[in-house]
Amino acid sequence: MTVHLAADVLVVGAGPAGAIAAAELARHGLRAVLAGQDDGRADHDLVLSGAALRGLASVGALEEAGARVVDAVELRLGPGDGHVLPEAVSAVCGRRRLLDGLRRTAVTAGATWLPGTVSDPVREEGVWHASTGGTTVSARHLVLATGAPPTGTSHATGLLCARPYSGVDLTTSIVLALPAPRTIDPAERPTCVWAVPGGTAGTCTIGASRLGPADPDELLQTALTVLAGGDPRFAAAVPTGPAVTGALNSGFSPERSVQDGRLLVGDAAGLVNPFTGEGLSYAVQSAVLAARAIAGHPGDAAAAGRAYTRRLSATFVGYFETATHAARRYHLAWRVLVATAGDERPVSAKVRRAVLTPEGFSGLTAADLMPLPAADVALLGPFLLACDEVAVRAVRAEWPFIARLLIAGEQAPHQRLRPAVPFFAALLAGGNPPDATMATLAAAIELATLGALAFLGPMPSRAAPGRRVDWAVASTVLAGDFLLAQASRLVAASAPEVSWSFADWLGELAALRAARIDPAGRSRAGEVFAALLEFPSRIGAQLGGASPETVGALRSFGGHSGHAFLHAEEVLALRGERTRLDVTLPAMLAGRLSAIPDDLPGITGGLLAGDPGARSEAMDLAATGCEDAHRAALAALRNVTHPVSARILRSFVATLCAPCAPPSAAGPAGTAPADRPDPSAPVS
Amino acid sequence: MTTTAPPGSFTAGVHDRLSRLADDLPELVRGPVRTLIAGPGKFARPRLLAACAAFGTPDPGRLVRLGAVVELAHLASLLHDDVIDEARTRRGAPAAHTAVGTEQAMLAGLACFALVGTEAADLGEGVAGAVSTAVATLAYGELLDVERAFDTAFPLPAYLEVVRCKTAELFRLCCLLGAAEGRCGPGETDALVRFGAALGVTFQILDDCLDLSPSGSGKPIGTDHALGLFGAPTLYALRADRGGELARLLLSPSFGVRDLPEAHALIKDRGGLEAAARLAADWHGQALDALRGLPAGDPRDRLAALTTSLLDVPS
Ligand SMILES: Cc1cc2nc3c(=O)[nH]c(=O)nc-3n(C[C@H](O)[C@H](O)[C@H](O)COP(=O)(O)OP(=O)(O)OC[C@H]3O[C@@H](n4cnc5c(N)ncnc54)[C@H](O)[C@@H]3O)c2cc1C
């Protein structure tokens, strides 16, 4: 006897992506059927990245996963020693336990769970039909969460393996290793390797991935060789269980994620990092996006598909969106990562994060979110989303790894510290709501800021001589030129009247930095940063039609914010915390970024590390500098009469300066209570 | 190599303008730019621009400024290329990064690109738009060229893409700006732009052939091969390199100028030089076709003569 189920959505495949999609759909009040067959793989441990943990928590499924938190991620790029990736939260969980938990979550939310293989769904008159076991299902929407297809796009397909071992002394950290290329031949493909501590002492799971054809045994053997090389913890590793293998599909592009009305999520959409094999955070996030897109258009599958594509393109950049140059750009990324492994310049650290981890950040940002009233967010949010869209579109096809610097599953992009915020507020200061076309100029400013950081940060040291490309230096120049050129192009196309000022700004930045690194040293460290933030404020004010006094006030605000930004960097670096630019104190000093040596001549990283007196003196200096700049920025705002503009800018500079506020203060320094809305207030 | 232009001539005007622009750069980024300007240069790009503008009646003052913009864009990319390639010399003098250090050279290049931007903006919105688009293509070409280093299997279509972006784009820009300045109609502009792009590709293919044997042009040979940047003759030869002998030689860690004669022989033996010459002839033909689409007369004859002199390798 066949049973028939009429549903709103059929989700095929009950892995992490499918289960979460079904749970979210049910929570939106839709009738969701989750149908899936287990793939019969042996159980094994999985790494949960910080983004995966946040994703699971956001859908209320973290408890169910039974995750064990791991303190640190050790990154080993190339032959050198590993280093700990700052503030990388991770955890480990068993796949079986995770799957059971997620399916329970879906059922608890109200989805119907049907175990078994699903026949190929067919669509008749706008309704999908499929059967599994003795049940037929009909639904308007179809979500495919069927995992990586064994044969995908050739340039983006490979193999993932994992195997349990014992005799390993790995307890408190996850190791992620990317070995150096053996040859200068660009056809060589990297093997990426990771190890995670097991549930009992002395055990671990070792995983490996490689694009292109690969043999699981050889892959795992390579993995062990890579790990054991120079790391005694793995010297005595012996396998204790079967190897688990699966296809790797990194061929994501937003357009390919909706196929004839089917919404692809997770591995089926090719959302896997080819360097790390990480796919869970993407599975969670894409499932949530698909569920929201469908919930927004319950009666219209085509509209839901369009909404999903749009949300995906605003959230993720794939590694291989265009096949033509994919292999060479992948090879470039690998060589640059390895060549800049020990490099603590901001740009290198940012690139490492963007390429290797699923969490987002951009330009001048870390995790800080600006507190803003919901009404202001409603105004700012769409502008910044449009800005991101333009910026990403300008670079994603040609250089996806760079586009990942702009968005990568970012949280609350509209509340981040970024140059587009003062630009927007300055536009508003003239009294008129900013024209949407100004988002293009905002994108240009953000791309240029990122490009400028490549040129204005300290330089990488030259690679050892030999017949090779000096990838660290080459990539700095290439990325800087590429970003600045794209930015200039956008300016000329969208706001030609600004072309001159824009180019002049780039020239000013070059001159300021050149003066800063000149041995005669006549320029203050903060001036480069002041110029970086002065421009968006000035140009925004001018374009928004602000009065000359307001333009002057906003210029001054931008300049002081730049100084405040630098001092806040120093405070964070002195405390040994992750800075917004991801730069360490020694790197700041060596690169002549810091203002501390201007006032404490002869100061060195060693001195600051070893001498508590010098350290506290430097800390006082940086904190006072930050407070002074903050106060001056706020004073400048007295001449900005538009209330929303002034409020956004106050919140911006307060968040910039938050690291310098005494830890006891309840909120960001200098924020009047009325400006401090509930940060947990819902945002659009 | 050096063309000592008669005083008052167009190239002398461009040279003057360049010197004046460089003098206005902030002190610390000025040096490397000045050195480059002082060195011997053929002013191929400004001359091409002027020859295209001659199809109309350009304003001489603006023409000189436009010529300086395209030359400056070329110099800016040379500064950055030399940082990437670690070139020792440029135009007979020590390369900027060896003289002032990598970071200052990089910043000088940035300042130079910025100067291109302000000058272009000063010359009008159309100029700013065309120049910024070309510079963006150039930057992408730079990326394509670096990431293919040591790729002995680099396909010809991909090679042509690099050439189009990295070399031909500036030639194309010169023709576009020249046509605009001469107020040429859409038909003429289109023909000039096609001509410029094809000329640029031809120019680069012939330049690639020069890397293999001394030509009297004074350019050091073997540099591109040492950097793993294989040009048309080599890429063609590699496709016929069944035993892998040429690829092994080219990828050898110790490959240097003294291996060039052997490389040359292998490339020639595998038909690389011949195939590259055919490719160059093909693109040259396309350039001439475009030229034939332009009205006969003095401007066309002079553009044809300039083409010959630009492609006449040893000049
Ligand atoms: C060995 C290995 C180790 C990994 N380690 C990690 C790690 O440590 N960290 C990490 O983040 N990621 C890891 N990954 C990647 C991660 O497992 C995936 O990204 C994630 O599981 C994707 O979830 P998904 O739901 O999209 O697809 P899957 O988990 O593949 O689920 C798809 C499901 O659909 C089912 N299905 C397919 N077709 C049908 C059909 N017609 N009818 C019914 N059911 C069907 C399959 O049987 C399967 O159960 C690893 C992958 C492998 C193979």
GROMACS .gro file of N, CA, C and O in nm, chain A residues 16 56-57 70 97 158 176 193 195 220 243-244 261 263 275 310 316 331 395 428 482 500 523 646:
model
   96
   16PRO      N    1   2.382   1.688   0.710
   16PRO     CA    2   2.367   1.811   0.787
   16PRO      C    3   2.286   1.918   0.714
   16PRO      O    4   2.198   1.981   0.774
   56LEU      N    5   2.543   2.621   1.397
   56LEU     CA    6   2.463   2.520   1.469
   56LEU      C    7   2.390   2.584   1.586
   56LEU      O    8   2.274   2.553   1.613
   57ALA      N    9   2.459   2.676   1.654
   57ALA     CA   10   2.395   2.743   1.768
   57ALA      C   11   2.277   2.825   1.718
   57ALA      O   12   2.170   2.827   1.783
   70VAL      N   13   3.785   2.240   2.135
   70VAL     CA   14   3.931   2.227   2.130
   70VAL      C   15   3.990   2.368   2.140
   70VAL      O   16   3.940   2.460   2.077
   97ARG      N   17   2.669   1.103   1.565
   97ARG     CA   18   2.599   1.175   1.671
   97ARG      C   19   2.542   1.307   1.618
   97ARG      O   20   2.429   1.345   1.649
  158GLY      N   21   3.756   1.643  -0.616
  158GLY     CA   22   3.869   1.569  -0.562
  158GLY      C   23   3.822   1.470  -0.458
  158GLY      O   24   3.708   1.421  -0.464
  176LEU      N   25   4.631   2.191   1.135
  176LEU     CA   26   4.595   2.205   0.995
  176LEU      C   27   4.725   2.231   0.919
  176LEU      O   28   4.797   2.325   0.951
  193VAL      N   29   4.603   1.867   0.492
  193VAL     CA   30   4.603   1.766   0.597
  193VAL      C   31   4.553   1.825   0.728
  193VAL      O   32   4.584   1.940   0.759
  195ALA      N   33   4.448   1.711   1.162
  195ALA     CA   34   4.441   1.610   1.267
  195ALA      C   35   4.361   1.669   1.382
  195ALA      O   36   4.381   1.784   1.419
  220LEU      N   37   4.622   0.931   0.258
  220LEU     CA   38   4.639   0.923   0.403
  220LEU      C   39   4.784   0.899   0.440
  220LEU      O   40   4.833   0.947   0.543
  243ALA      N   41   3.945   0.358   0.689
  243ALA     CA   42   3.949   0.491   0.629
  243ALA      C   43   3.812   0.521   0.570
  243ALA      O   44   3.748   0.435   0.512
  244VAL      N   45   3.767   0.644   0.591
  244VAL     CA   46   3.640   0.688   0.534
  244VAL      C   47   3.673   0.783   0.421
  244VAL      O   48   3.757   0.871   0.436
  261GLY      N   49   1.488   2.479  -1.101
  261GLY     CA   50   1.395   2.488  -0.989
  261GLY      C   51   1.438   2.411  -0.865
  261GLY      O   52   1.372   2.419  -0.762
  263LEU      N   53   1.677   2.368  -0.551
  263LEU     CA   54   1.772   2.448  -0.473
  263LEU      C   55   1.878   2.355  -0.415
  263LEU      O   56   1.846   2.264  -0.337
  275PHE      N   57   4.096   2.372   0.047
  275PHE     CA   58   4.221   2.367   0.123
  275PHE      C   59   4.204   2.291   0.254
  275PHE      O   60   4.301   2.242   0.309
  310ARG      N   61   2.042   3.507  -0.495
  310ARG     CA   62   2.085   3.640  -0.451
  310ARG      C   63   2.150   3.633  -0.313
  310ARG      O   64   2.255   3.690  -0.288
  316PHE      N   65   2.854   3.410  -0.001
  316PHE     CA   66   2.972   3.326  -0.027
  316PHE      C   67   3.039   3.362  -0.159
  316PHE      O   68   2.973   3.399  -0.254
  331HIS      N   69   4.658   2.739  -0.755
  331HIS     CA   70   4.803   2.721  -0.739
  331HIS      C   71   4.865   2.850  -0.684
  331HIS      O   72   4.949   2.848  -0.594
  395VAL      N   73   3.531   4.185  -0.838
  395VAL     CA   74   3.651   4.102  -0.830
  395VAL      C   75   3.627   3.952  -0.829
  395VAL      O   76   3.720   3.875  -0.848
  428LEU      N   77   2.488   6.150   0.430
  428LEU     CA   78   2.362   6.182   0.497
  428LEU      C   79   2.368   6.321   0.561
  428LEU      O   80   2.265   6.385   0.580
  482PHE      N   81   4.572   4.541  -0.842
  482PHE     CA   82   4.443   4.491  -0.890
  482PHE      C   83   4.327   4.562  -0.820
  482PHE      O   84   4.234   4.611  -0.884
  500TRP      N   85   3.935   6.269  -0.991
  500TRP     CA   86   4.057   6.341  -0.959
  500TRP      C   87   4.091   6.328  -0.810
  500TRP      O   88   4.203   6.290  -0.773
  523SER      N   89   5.742   6.185   0.938
  523SER     CA   90   5.596   6.178   0.934
  523SER      C   91   5.544   6.096   1.052
  523SER      O   92   5.603   5.996   1.091
  646ALA      N   93   2.519   6.207   1.273
  646ALA     CA   94   2.604   6.221   1.391
  646ALA      C   95   2.598   6.096   1.478
  646ALA      O   96   2.700   6.052   1.532
   0.00000   0.00000   0.00000
